[in-house]
Structure formats: C-alpha cells, structure tokens
Amino acid sequence: MKRPPKDVIESTRTISRRALVVGTSQIAIMAVLGWRMQSMQVEHADEFRLLAEENRINIRLLPPSRGLIFDRNGEAIADNEQNYRVVMVREDAGDVGEVLSKLTQIVDIAPEQLTRAMEEMQRRSPFVPVTIAERLTWDDVAKINLNTPALPGIQAEVGQSRVYPWGADLAHVVGYVGPVSDYDLSRIDDQDPLLQIPKFQIGKSGAENKLEHTLRGSAGHRRIEVNAVGRVMRELDRQEGDAGKDVQLTIDNRLQTYAQARLDGESAGVVVIDLEHGDLRAIASAPSFDPNLFVRGISVKDWTGLNEDKYRPLAAKAVQGTYPPGSTFKMVTALAAMEDGVISADETVYCPGYTDVYGIRFHCWKSGGHGNINLHDSLKQSCDCYYYEIAQRVGIDKMAAMARKLGLGIKHDLPLSAVASGLAPDKEWKSSVRGEDWRIGDTVNASIGQGYVLASPLQLAVMTARIATGHEITPRLVRLIDGVEQPSGRGESLGLNENTLRRIRASMNDVCNNRRGTGYGSRILTEGYKMAGKSGTSQVRRITPEERAAGVTRNEDLPWERRDHALFVSYAPLDNPRYAVAVIVEHGGGGSSAAAPIARDVILQAQYGGAPPLDAYPANVRDKIAEQQRRIETRIPMGAKAQSRA
Amino acid sequence: MSYLEHNTKHVPTGLRKIWYINWPLVMLLSAVACAGFLMLYSVAGGSPTPWMEPQMKRFGLGMFLMFAIAMVPIWFWRNMAFVAYGGSLLLLLGVELFGEVRMGAQRWIDLGFMVLQPSEVTKITVVMFIAAYYDWLPNEKTSRPLWVALPVIFILVPTMLVLKQPDLGTALLLLMGGATVMFLAGVHWAYFATVVGAGVAAIVAVFESRGTTWQLIKDYQFRRIDTFIDPSNDPLGAGYHITQAKIALGSGGWTGRGFMQGTQSRLNFLPEKHTDFIFTTLAEEFGFVGASTLLLLYLLIVVFCIASAIGNKDRFAALLTLGIAMTFFLFFAVNMAMVMGLAPVVGVPLPLVSYGGSAMLVLLVAFGLVQSAHVHRPR
C-alpha cells in the first residue's frame, strides 16, 4: 500500500509536534532532578556531610588509670598492676575449637571460662575480640607469645587492675573497687560516660568509694572509623584522658599493720590519732577481709562466709561500731560538772557501793564502796557513785553538750564508709526520738557511759586527743591530694579551764602510773614515753537484783556475746602529748585487762616508729612481749602480695 | 509500506553507512559507559574485579551489536517487530514457568551462556511493536476506539506478566513507554486524560485496599511506599537504604569527596552500591559537578534522539526512536528520582552505568535500532 505524500507530511508533523511536547516535559522533569541535586548537594551539603561523619565515626572511651593511694610514708596501699589477659578474634582463628584446645595445653584455663568465652563469641560479631582468661602470669603470656604461629586469632593483651598489696590489713580504710553495677547507676547521680563502660571499676567502699571523684580521673577518647556492620577500619585520632589524682593518706602503714596484727584473734578496733595535725595514724578493725577478692568478683561462698561470720569482718569497728563507752565517759561527766562549778576538785562524795535514786539502786563496781572520794581518786579508781552524784547535780543537757564539744555524738567527716555518729543523749533527743520524758535514772546511767550513750572508738580517740591537748582536734585521713596538703585537723583551743584539764590529765596519769590505778598493769616504764589513760568496761546485759544478790557471774563464765566490752583510751607522752589511742575489744571482759595492753603496745609502736625496746615494759611481761613481737614480725597479712614484700 | 521504500536511492549502502551513523550519540553513550566503569572500579574498592571488567566486556559486545544492527535497514527491523514482540512474550511466559528466583523475584532465565532478564528485552520489543503497528495503521484510524484498544492490549499483556514476577519498576516503564508511542502517533488527547483520571482513581483504590482481603499489591510494595513517604519511620529497616543513599548524595557537596574517597560507599553504608544505587556513589565522590554532568550527558542523549526523530519522515523510525528515547529517559529519571528520595524505591538501574548484563545489552541493541533509523532515514 502506497501512502500519499500529503498523508506522510501530516503524520510527520503530528509526530514532531507531540515529540516536542514529550521532549519539553522530559526536560522539565530533568530540571526538577537537577534542582533536587543542587538542593541536596549544595544547599544542604553540610547537614548530609555531618550525617555521613556520624555514620562512619564511632567514639570509644579510653578509661583513665585510677589514682593511687599511698600511706604517709609513700608506700602504695592501693596500686594498679598490669593485668595480662588473653583474647580471641573468632574470624582470625579459623577452627575455634582446635585453637582453644591448643591454648589449654599451654595455659591452664578453667573449662567454665572456656564455655563462657565460646558463648560470647557466638553472640558477638566475628571480628570482636573476646576475653578468654584474665590475670595470667607473665610466664603464661610468654608461652602464648612464643606459640603465636600455632594460635591464630589469639592475642595476649595488657590492661590495668587494682591491687591492694597489704590485703586485709588496710581493707577497712582503703576499701575496694568493683565493677559498676546497675544498682550503682540507679543510686548515684553521675553523668560520667565512663560509668557506661561495661565492668568499669569504681570505688565500692572505704576511701576508694568516698574519694571516687578524685581517684577516677576523666575519660579520654579515640575516634575510629567503622563500616556499616561496625568493623573498625582505622583510628582517626586519640586523646588520652586525665589520669586520676594520687592521694596520700595519713595512715602509717607500719603502724596500721602492727595494730592489725596486734588485734589478731580478737573482735576489736583501734584508732591512733597524731595530735599534731589530727592525722589518723592507724584505724584497725579485726577481723578483716581481703579486698582483692572483691576486685576479681567475690565468689558466693566467700561472700556468705564474710557475712555470716559472727565477728563481722566486713564491719569497720573502729569507725563504724558504736559501743557504750563505759567509764571512759567519766572524763566527760567530770569536765561538765567542773566547768559548771557544781563540784570543786577537792570536794568529796561518799561512796557506800551504791546510790539510791528515787527508789532505784545504782551500784558501784566495787560492792564495798570507796568511802569518801574526790575527783582525782574517783577517776583513778573509776568509782561510779561519785559520777552518779555529780551527774545529778550538773544535768544531762550540760553533759551532752560537753560530750559533743569533745567530739562524741557528732559525725566526723572522714572519707570512710559509714562513719558512725554515736549518741550523746539529752532531753530533747529522748522526747523527739523516743517520745518519752528524760528520767533522772537515765542521767545516772549516762554518767558512767552506760544507758543511751554510744560512741565509736574513733570518737573516743578524738575525745582523748581533745582532753590531752585542750584543742579542737579534728581527725584527718587525707594528707595530700595530687600533692596538695590538706588542712590540718588541729583547731583552736576548746576554751576549757586549763586547771580542770590538768587535774583530769593528772588523774589519767595515775590510772596508768599509780600503783592503785586501773591501768597500772599496762604502764610504760621509759621516761618520756609514758602514757596516761582511762579504762572502761561496758555492760551489754542487765544484771538483775537476784544475780547481784547471788554474786555477779564472772565474764569468763558467760557466752561470748554476753560478756562486757573492754575499752581503753590513752595518750602519750605525758608532757606534750603526741598520740591518742582508743581501743575496743568486743566482749573482751575488763577494759584494764583486755584493752589496756593493746593500747600500750600500739602507742609504744607509734612513739618508737617500730618495735619498742623490751625495757619499756614492766619486767614481768617482757617474755610475753618478746614472744608477741616475734609472732607479729613473721606474720603475713591475709591477701597480701607475698612477692611484693620480698 | 512506508514512504521510505520508494526513496531508497538517497539511502547510503554498504560500508558507507558508517559515515551516516549518529557519531555524537555514540560518543555520548561511550562517555556515560566510561563513567559507569569508573564508578564500578571505585565501589569495588579500587579493583577492576568483580564488576568493571565484565561490564567492559559487555559494553564491547553491546557496541558491536549496536553497529551490526545499525547496518541493517530499518524496514527489516520493522518487519521483525512482530517476531520480536512474540518472542519476548514467550520469554516472559518462560520466566513464569521455568525462571530462577533471585532476591525474592522471578525475573531471570538461564540461557546457558548468559542469564537473561526477559523483562528488559520486553521494554524495547513493546515500543518496537507499537511503533510498527502505527506505521501500518492508516492515519485516519489512529483515534478510533477499536484501533486504540488493540495497542492497549499489546501493552497490557506483557505488563501484566512483568507485574506477576513481580517487578513494579519494569511494569511502569513498559506502560509509560508504550503509552508514549501511542501519544506520539497522534492518539486523541481525550484517551490520555481518561486514563490519567482512571489512574488516580486506581491509586486511591490501591490505598483503600490495604489490609483488606482484596489487597491489590503486595505488602513489600506497600512498605516501599510507606518508606518513600517517610524514610525516617524505619531508619534501620526498609528506610535504611534510602536514608543512607540520601546521606551519600548530599554529603558529596559541590565537588565531591574525591575519587574512591566516598565514606558511605567505601564503608558499605550504601545498599546495592554497584547496581541500583550506583548514582549515589558517583554523587558522593564527584559532587554536584559530577552528578549534574552525568545528568547533562543523559539529557544530550535524549535530545539527540529527539532531533534525529523529528527530521525523520519514516513513521516507524520516528516512533521507534522517540519510544526508545522515552524508555531511556524513564530509566535514568526514575532511578535518579528514587535515590534522591523523589520516587519510591523500585528496582530500576541507572542505564549504562549500573552493573548488569541484560540492561546494558538491551539498551545498546535499542540504540542500534536508533542508529539504523538514523542511517536509513529518507533524504
């Protein structure tokens, strides 16, 4: 069929016309595409560039190294050690099972650890290093490195972990670190990104906990380029964090370990204060525990063992335990009464062995009574009736005020866990807390440190320090932070009558150095090292009238939990005192027999800066002391690093 | 019978035809293909394998086919149109029956020496067949309902088969390509207005059908639409691709991040970076300058085709050239709109740049037809 040319021309025109329409719309669409390109690539390029950077760059935190804790002699008591661990990268290993079995032939690894590592490897991407074992010895690391060709994917890495070279002996002071837990995160309001690092170690107790922010330092970071599945391609840059600041405590490591050793076998606590700056030279609590167990993650068995021990090794008895101070509180009653002028130093009170107060009979420890007795002798012989009398005269509120002035019943600000505030009771306290009226019997009980009165050994040591100096001594635990000296704890004069103080001190001198004093058995012979003190024996049970009539049961015949607490406070030397010590032996019996020898040994050790010569002791105890010194010298503290001492 | 056959004395013969080839078009095609090689080299991390080398071989084969087809007179191809159309329908049926399932769709057929995607072939054969139909149809019958219904059926049959695979992108291209040829041939405006109206109604119906028992399209297609409307509501799932693609494109800036310096593609944030999303890599590494240059090259290819068609008095040749130009335009426009977030993600490759044998060969064969039309145009 032949088409006439006219037809062809018309058809060509139609096609051309419509082709222009189609072409124009195509160009319009391309213009839209071009405009969109321009808008994304030119106008909004920065936004998209930023998104691309966010995509490809990951920021990883670099944990800073934790600040060290030193004792006053510059010895590290909380140290960082190299922690060698072996990690495995699944994709480099090839046959994981075979490589692991080769590894176990070289290094001893527990089967549970292996299964845990295998499980984690299955969960993670193949290029993520998974820790197989930690805390390898240097020997193991050397073996692994030697066998690298046979162990594809296996690497030995080094990290840092906390170590407490002195183990249990400083556990209550230094505390310990442990991996941050969900509970920690919920409890503390801390935005530090470091806490988001899994298993990041933070201070859990003691100074480690309270000085956390000083010791932790701040995070560094490295920027790494990652691909879409999170594989690290390269490190772009790296900024190291600030290491934690070092801290020097006032604790004297040698005195501390001595005190700890001296308390072995007892459930007891000792506090030694240096009167120059209020430095705490030793805060010993026995029994103790190995803080290194907590760093590694304590086993359930160990944890239950520590918690169920009736001697409570986890409790820092020296600062956290509160006890009726017993006769050691008599200085407070005496000072309150003397300052108030309700009794003079020479005035005597008659002690028949008991005092009747509104029909209730209060007994003196000496059932026969002391007869007529004045302030000096009442302290020296620890007569109770004298204090029953003067307490009634001065009243509880003034006694409580004096107690607080001397550092009892107030919480001392120390970077330690659970510092006890004790209790210096007064009328207001009883009505607001107990909802009862104060009775005169409460005052009588309080006068000899029984009843509601509670004090920690730390508070008793502060009290002794303030009596010994007449100054407001505030205990200080931190000496230097990052090389900066912390404020001294020796404050202004307390404003007490110097004559009264001198009389009290003279009585305390006689307690130890007068033949009739309760602490005479624990006297120090060497001139210039002699100590003054006061014993205390606080009852933890009520003695019924029937028992008293039948004769009070002796401590030795009672079960341990019902025996009296033994206390002793002392300071030395007599002139220009330097150290104050408080000792508690839980359920130890009499203060002069159980606590005073400990106070003497510790204060001598403090004064000599080491083992004292035997002739400082009375001749009859020298053999026993020599034996004791030998035992302490050869002792290795629980959990201490044996090699670090060698 | 076309006017052409009576005027063959002006048509070049033998090897002299080489001189009449549309050489600027050949240059433009080669330039685009070279951009493709460069990008395939880059996304492979600076390596000719696994993508650039095979792609170059296919381009070589394609160019050979293009020249071979250009040498054959256009009326031969017109006579072959019915055979080509019928053959591609058979291939589509073959896919339906024996095809390989890859990536959740049944699109490929193994021919032994190569894996063929018949839907790609169909894009050209439909245009070819509709052009031949209007070449045969007398002018005055063009807009009569019965004669309009016939090509509609010719278009819808392969479209339905492709939709069944399912391949929404190709189906759309078939429909648009065929409709364009009908429009160019002079079918009355009213038909198109009606279809557009019906189309809008159909879209509404599709959305209405969602979640009902008579749901018209697949869930994954719905999800693609959702993701298109708001990629951010599924940033790690279906929206991830388009979000990452936009980031790559936008972060290119004016001049790009440099050859092989695109972090989005190098670090595998980009999906399908050697096929459907290759444009984002180019835009990331060469910036606005590179991307708009490629767009300009594409524009020139379309313009050269239109220019060649407008001067061509042979009805089949003109319609075929314009139809192929439209198909080519739809390829890159849909692909670019898709990676720029202007269109939903439907699997349409970037012509001559994306890695893929079928698309490359089919396009070059199509341009062979365009060249043949150009060489043999009546003078």
PDB file of C-alpha atoms in Angstrom, chain A residues 80-273:
ATOM      1  CA  ASN A  80      47.432  -0.558  89.777  1.00  0.00           C
ATOM      2  CA  GLU A  81      49.028  -3.645  88.335  1.00  0.00           C
ATOM      3  CA  GLN A  82      49.375  -4.911  84.814  1.00  0.00           C
ATOM      4  CA  ASN A  83      46.656  -7.389  84.137  1.00  0.00           C
ATOM      5  CA  TYR A  84      47.513  -9.787  81.349  1.00  0.00           C
ATOM      6  CA  ARG A  85      44.583 -11.329  79.591  1.00  0.00           C
ATOM      7  CA  VAL A  86      44.204 -13.492  76.547  1.00  0.00           C
ATOM      8  CA  VAL A  87      41.652 -12.541  73.916  1.00  0.00           C
ATOM      9  CA  MET A  88      40.494 -14.289  70.788  1.00  0.00           C
ATOM     10  CA  VAL A  89      39.181 -12.933  67.498  1.00  0.00           C
ATOM     11  CA  ARG A  90      36.856 -15.543  66.023  1.00  0.00           C
ATOM     12  CA  GLU A  91      37.350 -14.677  62.370  1.00  0.00           C
ATOM     13  CA  ASP A  92      41.135 -14.889  62.649  1.00  0.00           C
ATOM     14  CA  ALA A  93      41.046 -18.185  64.488  1.00  0.00           C
ATOM     15  CA  GLY A  94      39.622 -20.407  61.793  1.00  0.00           C
ATOM     16  CA  ASP A  95      38.760 -23.533  63.760  1.00  0.00           C
ATOM     17  CA  VAL A  96      37.876 -22.046  67.151  1.00  0.00           C
ATOM     18  CA  GLY A  97      37.647 -25.391  68.947  1.00  0.00           C
ATOM     19  CA  GLU A  98      41.042 -26.542  67.775  1.00  0.00           C
ATOM     20  CA  VAL A  99      42.784 -23.280  68.656  1.00  0.00           C
ATOM     21  CA  LEU A 100      41.214 -23.289  72.125  1.00  0.00           C
ATOM     22  CA  SER A 101      42.257 -26.860  72.791  1.00  0.00           C
ATOM     23  CA  LYS A 102      45.818 -25.945  71.806  1.00  0.00           C
ATOM     24  CA  LEU A 103      45.641 -22.947  74.114  1.00  0.00           C
ATOM     25  CA  THR A 104      44.536 -25.056  77.075  1.00  0.00           C
ATOM     26  CA  GLN A 105      47.557 -27.281  76.542  1.00  0.00           C
ATOM     27  CA  ILE A 106      49.805 -24.282  77.078  1.00  0.00           C
ATOM     28  CA  VAL A 107      47.908 -22.310  79.696  1.00  0.00           C
ATOM     29  CA  ASP A 108      45.705 -23.560  82.470  1.00  0.00           C
ATOM     30  CA  ILE A 109      42.171 -22.281  81.835  1.00  0.00           C
ATOM     31  CA  ALA A 110      39.064 -23.417  83.681  1.00  0.00           C
ATOM     32  CA  PRO A 111      36.510 -25.240  81.464  1.00  0.00           C
ATOM     33  CA  GLU A 112      33.675 -22.935  82.621  1.00  0.00           C
ATOM     34  CA  GLN A 113      35.703 -19.947  81.440  1.00  0.00           C
ATOM     35  CA  LEU A 114      36.131 -21.583  78.058  1.00  0.00           C
ATOM     36  CA  THR A 115      32.423 -22.289  77.637  1.00  0.00           C
ATOM     37  CA  ARG A 116      31.581 -18.736  78.663  1.00  0.00           C
ATOM     38  CA  ALA A 117      34.059 -17.359  76.127  1.00  0.00           C
ATOM     39  CA  MET A 118      32.683 -19.668  73.410  1.00  0.00           C
ATOM     40  CA  GLU A 119      29.152 -18.471  74.097  1.00  0.00           C
ATOM     41  CA  GLU A 120      30.174 -14.851  73.987  1.00  0.00           C
ATOM     42  CA  MET A 121      31.987 -15.405  70.696  1.00  0.00           C
ATOM     43  CA  GLN A 122      28.843 -16.846  69.159  1.00  0.00           C
ATOM     44  CA  ARG A 123      26.913 -13.780  70.268  1.00  0.00           C
ATOM     45  CA  ARG A 124      29.369 -11.167  69.024  1.00  0.00           C
ATOM     46  CA  SER A 125      30.425 -10.288  65.525  1.00  0.00           C
ATOM     47  CA  PRO A 126      33.337 -12.411  64.321  1.00  0.00           C
ATOM     48  CA  PHE A 127      35.805  -9.523  64.491  1.00  0.00           C
ATOM     49  CA  VAL A 128      35.150  -8.580  68.119  1.00  0.00           C
ATOM     50  CA  PRO A 129      37.928  -9.685  70.498  1.00  0.00           C
ATOM     51  CA  VAL A 130      36.507 -11.811  73.303  1.00  0.00           C
ATOM     52  CA  THR A 131      38.362 -12.252  76.589  1.00  0.00           C
ATOM     53  CA  ILE A 132      39.100 -15.883  77.318  1.00  0.00           C
ATOM     54  CA  ALA A 133      41.096 -15.621  80.523  1.00  0.00           C
ATOM     55  CA  GLU A 134      42.333 -12.825  82.747  1.00  0.00           C
ATOM     56  CA  ARG A 135      45.106 -12.354  85.297  1.00  0.00           C
ATOM     57  CA  LEU A 136      47.601 -14.537  83.563  1.00  0.00           C
ATOM     58  CA  THR A 137      51.099 -14.738  84.867  1.00  0.00           C
ATOM     59  CA  TRP A 138      53.961 -13.320  82.902  1.00  0.00           C
ATOM     60  CA  ASP A 139      55.085 -16.899  82.214  1.00  0.00           C
ATOM     61  CA  ASP A 140      51.759 -17.706  80.562  1.00  0.00           C
ATOM     62  CA  VAL A 141      51.964 -14.588  78.436  1.00  0.00           C
ATOM     63  CA  ALA A 142      55.471 -15.528  77.349  1.00  0.00           C
ATOM     64  CA  LYS A 143      54.305 -19.016  76.411  1.00  0.00           C
ATOM     65  CA  ILE A 144      51.403 -17.635  74.403  1.00  0.00           C
ATOM     66  CA  ASN A 145      53.611 -15.161  72.592  1.00  0.00           C
ATOM     67  CA  LEU A 146      56.106 -17.906  71.805  1.00  0.00           C
ATOM     68  CA  ASN A 147      53.386 -20.061  70.282  1.00  0.00           C
ATOM     69  CA  THR A 148      51.666 -17.287  68.312  1.00  0.00           C
ATOM     70  CA  PRO A 149      52.044 -19.050  64.929  1.00  0.00           C
ATOM     71  CA  ALA A 150      50.169 -22.086  66.235  1.00  0.00           C
ATOM     72  CA  LEU A 151      47.453 -19.978  67.808  1.00  0.00           C
ATOM     73  CA  PRO A 152      45.789 -17.874  65.105  1.00  0.00           C
ATOM     74  CA  GLY A 153      43.375 -15.260  66.461  1.00  0.00           C
ATOM     75  CA  ILE A 154      44.825 -15.457  69.972  1.00  0.00           C
ATOM     76  CA  GLN A 155      46.418 -12.381  71.475  1.00  0.00           C
ATOM     77  CA  ALA A 156      47.788 -11.515  74.872  1.00  0.00           C
ATOM     78  CA  GLU A 157      46.685  -8.044  75.963  1.00  0.00           C
ATOM     79  CA  VAL A 158      47.562  -5.940  78.918  1.00  0.00           C
ATOM     80  CA  GLY A 159      45.192  -3.853  80.983  1.00  0.00           C
ATOM     81  CA  GLN A 160      45.199  -2.397  84.456  1.00  0.00           C
ATOM     82  CA  SER A 161      43.570  -3.727  87.540  1.00  0.00           C
ATOM     83  CA  ARG A 162      43.505  -2.615  91.133  1.00  0.00           C
ATOM     84  CA  VAL A 163      45.558  -4.433  93.678  1.00  0.00           C
ATOM     85  CA  TYR A 164      45.835  -3.970  97.421  1.00  0.00           C
ATOM     86  CA  PRO A 165      49.356  -5.057  98.341  1.00  0.00           C
ATOM     87  CA  TRP A 166      48.604  -5.182 102.052  1.00  0.00           C
ATOM     88  CA  GLY A 167      45.442  -7.202 101.723  1.00  0.00           C
ATOM     89  CA  ALA A 168      43.237  -7.363 104.747  1.00  0.00           C
ATOM     90  CA  ASP A 169      45.340  -5.034 106.889  1.00  0.00           C
ATOM     91  CA  LEU A 170      44.099  -1.873 105.169  1.00  0.00           C
ATOM     92  CA  ALA A 171      40.812  -3.176 103.868  1.00  0.00           C
ATOM     93  CA  HIS A 172      38.637  -1.127 106.188  1.00  0.00           C
ATOM     94  CA  VAL A 173      40.456   2.098 105.432  1.00  0.00           C
ATOM     95  CA  VAL A 174      41.202   1.853 101.722  1.00  0.00           C
ATOM     96  CA  GLY A 175      38.124  -0.168 100.844  1.00  0.00           C
ATOM     97  CA  TYR A 176      37.935  -1.747  97.440  1.00  0.00           C
ATOM     98  CA  VAL A 177      36.809  -1.219  93.870  1.00  0.00           C
ATOM     99  CA  GLY A 178      34.468  -3.372  91.867  1.00  0.00           C
ATOM    100  CA  PRO A 179      32.658  -3.341  88.533  1.00  0.00           C
ATOM    101  CA  VAL A 180      29.947  -0.732  88.315  1.00  0.00           C
ATOM    102  CA  SER A 181      26.534  -2.324  88.675  1.00  0.00           C
ATOM    103  CA  ASP A 182      23.029  -1.365  87.624  1.00  0.00           C
ATOM    104  CA  TYR A 183      22.320  -0.722  91.264  1.00  0.00           C
ATOM    105  CA  ASP A 184      25.231   1.729  91.444  1.00  0.00           C
ATOM    106  CA  LEU A 185      23.976   3.505  88.328  1.00  0.00           C
ATOM    107  CA  SER A 186      20.471   3.839  89.723  1.00  0.00           C
ATOM    108  CA  ARG A 187      21.743   5.137  93.023  1.00  0.00           C
ATOM    109  CA  ILE A 188      24.330   7.698  92.033  1.00  0.00           C
ATOM    110  CA  ASP A 189      23.618  10.781  90.027  1.00  0.00           C
ATOM    111  CA  ASP A 190      26.700  10.797  87.876  1.00  0.00           C
ATOM    112  CA  GLN A 191      26.755  11.646  84.193  1.00  0.00           C
ATOM    113  CA  ASP A 192      30.321  10.459  83.682  1.00  0.00           C
ATOM    114  CA  PRO A 193      30.324   8.436  80.437  1.00  0.00           C
ATOM    115  CA  LEU A 194      32.972   6.169  81.947  1.00  0.00           C
ATOM    116  CA  LEU A 195      30.304   4.511  84.026  1.00  0.00           C
ATOM    117  CA  GLN A 196      28.753   3.222  80.825  1.00  0.00           C
ATOM    118  CA  ILE A 197      31.827   1.096  80.093  1.00  0.00           C
ATOM    119  CA  PRO A 198      30.908  -2.468  80.980  1.00  0.00           C
ATOM    120  CA  LYS A 199      32.700  -3.687  84.091  1.00  0.00           C
ATOM    121  CA  PHE A 200      34.276  -0.269  84.735  1.00  0.00           C
ATOM    122  CA  GLN A 201      35.792  -0.334  88.192  1.00  0.00           C
ATOM    123  CA  ILE A 202      34.556   2.161  90.731  1.00  0.00           C
ATOM    124  CA  GLY A 203      35.184   2.508  94.446  1.00  0.00           C
ATOM    125  CA  LYS A 204      32.676   0.477  96.399  1.00  0.00           C
ATOM    126  CA  SER A 205      33.729   1.096  99.971  1.00  0.00           C
ATOM    127  CA  GLY A 206      36.185   2.949 102.163  1.00  0.00           C
ATOM    128  CA  ALA A 207      38.383   5.713 100.797  1.00  0.00           C
ATOM    129  CA  GLU A 208      38.147   4.192  97.302  1.00  0.00           C
ATOM    130  CA  ASN A 209      34.451   4.957  97.406  1.00  0.00           C
ATOM    131  CA  LYS A 210      34.495   8.311  99.163  1.00  0.00           C
ATOM    132  CA  LEU A 211      37.386   9.690  97.125  1.00  0.00           C
ATOM    133  CA  GLU A 212      36.000   8.230  93.884  1.00  0.00           C
ATOM    134  CA  HIS A 213      35.889  11.523  92.016  1.00  0.00           C
ATOM    135  CA  THR A 214      39.463  12.373  92.918  1.00  0.00           C
ATOM    136  CA  LEU A 215      40.799   8.939  92.063  1.00  0.00           C
ATOM    137  CA  ARG A 216      38.804   8.224  88.912  1.00  0.00           C
ATOM    138  CA  GLY A 217      40.146  10.856  86.540  1.00  0.00           C
ATOM    139  CA  SER A 218      38.392  11.692  83.324  1.00  0.00           C
ATOM    140  CA  ALA A 219      37.825   9.698  80.178  1.00  0.00           C
ATOM    141  CA  GLY A 220      39.927  10.047  77.077  1.00  0.00           C
ATOM    142  CA  HIS A 221      38.555   9.017  73.766  1.00  0.00           C
ATOM    143  CA  ARG A 222      39.599   7.757  70.415  1.00  0.00           C
ATOM    144  CA  ARG A 223      37.692   8.364  67.241  1.00  0.00           C
ATOM    145  CA  ILE A 224      37.574   5.364  64.993  1.00  0.00           C
ATOM    146  CA  GLU A 225      36.184   4.834  61.563  1.00  0.00           C
ATOM    147  CA  VAL A 226      33.734   1.980  61.350  1.00  0.00           C
ATOM    148  CA  ASN A 227      31.888   0.472  58.449  1.00  0.00           C
ATOM    149  CA  ALA A 228      28.199  -0.360  58.212  1.00  0.00           C
ATOM    150  CA  VAL A 229      28.493  -3.540  60.273  1.00  0.00           C
ATOM    151  CA  GLY A 230      30.634  -1.885  62.943  1.00  0.00           C
ATOM    152  CA  ARG A 231      34.055  -3.239  61.976  1.00  0.00           C
ATOM    153  CA  VAL A 232      36.830  -0.896  62.955  1.00  0.00           C
ATOM    154  CA  MET A 233      38.625   0.332  59.859  1.00  0.00           C
ATOM    155  CA  ARG A 234      41.197   2.677  61.397  1.00  0.00           C
ATOM    156  CA  GLU A 235      41.826   5.019  64.263  1.00  0.00           C
ATOM    157  CA  LEU A 236      41.388   8.656  63.293  1.00  0.00           C
ATOM    158  CA  ASP A 237      42.689  10.309  66.402  1.00  0.00           C
ATOM    159  CA  ARG A 238      43.167   9.672  70.034  1.00  0.00           C
ATOM    160  CA  GLN A 239      43.048  11.854  73.077  1.00  0.00           C
ATOM    161  CA  GLU A 240      44.232  10.384  76.332  1.00  0.00           C
ATOM    162  CA  GLY A 241      42.135  11.121  79.394  1.00  0.00           C
ATOM    163  CA  ASP A 242      43.383  12.654  82.591  1.00  0.00           C
ATOM    164  CA  ALA A 243      44.604  10.019  84.985  1.00  0.00           C
ATOM    165  CA  GLY A 244      43.041  10.004  88.422  1.00  0.00           C
ATOM    166  CA  LYS A 245      44.787  12.038  91.097  1.00  0.00           C
ATOM    167  CA  ASP A 246      47.010  10.282  93.595  1.00  0.00           C
ATOM    168  CA  VAL A 247      46.047  10.515  97.234  1.00  0.00           C
ATOM    169  CA  GLN A 248      48.243  10.220 100.285  1.00  0.00           C
ATOM    170  CA  LEU A 249      46.541   9.149 103.476  1.00  0.00           C
ATOM    171  CA  THR A 250      47.670   9.979 106.976  1.00  0.00           C
ATOM    172  CA  ILE A 251      47.735   6.272 107.771  1.00  0.00           C
ATOM    173  CA  ASP A 252      51.126   4.930 108.754  1.00  0.00           C
ATOM    174  CA  ASN A 253      51.289   1.617 107.004  1.00  0.00           C
ATOM    175  CA  ARG A 254      53.727   0.080 109.504  1.00  0.00           C
ATOM    176  CA  LEU A 255      51.678   1.142 112.500  1.00  0.00           C
ATOM    177  CA  GLN A 256      48.480   0.031 110.787  1.00  0.00           C
ATOM    178  CA  THR A 257      49.779  -3.466 110.017  1.00  0.00           C
ATOM    179  CA  TYR A 258      51.183  -3.689 113.524  1.00  0.00           C
ATOM    180  CA  ALA A 259      47.842  -2.722 115.060  1.00  0.00           C
ATOM    181  CA  GLN A 260      46.026  -5.137 112.792  1.00  0.00           C
ATOM    182  CA  ALA A 261      48.444  -7.883 113.787  1.00  0.00           C
ATOM    183  CA  ARG A 262      48.091  -6.998 117.471  1.00  0.00           C
ATOM    184  CA  LEU A 263      44.319  -7.421 117.184  1.00  0.00           C
ATOM    185  CA  ASP A 264      44.554 -10.843 115.508  1.00  0.00           C
ATOM    186  CA  GLY A 265      42.223 -13.276 117.173  1.00  0.00           C
ATOM    187  CA  GLU A 266      40.051 -10.596 118.698  1.00  0.00           C
ATOM    188  CA  SER A 267      36.925  -8.848 117.523  1.00  0.00           C
ATOM    189  CA  ALA A 268      38.277  -5.419 118.140  1.00  0.00           C
ATOM    190  CA  GLY A 269      39.165  -1.966 116.865  1.00  0.00           C
ATOM    191  CA  VAL A 270      41.950   0.555 117.455  1.00  0.00           C
ATOM    192  CA  VAL A 271      42.291   4.181 116.421  1.00  0.00           C
ATOM    193  CA  VAL A 272      45.536   6.151 116.679  1.00  0.00           C
ATOM    194  CA  ILE A 273      45.448   9.931 116.245  1.00  0.00           C
TER     195      ILE A 273
END
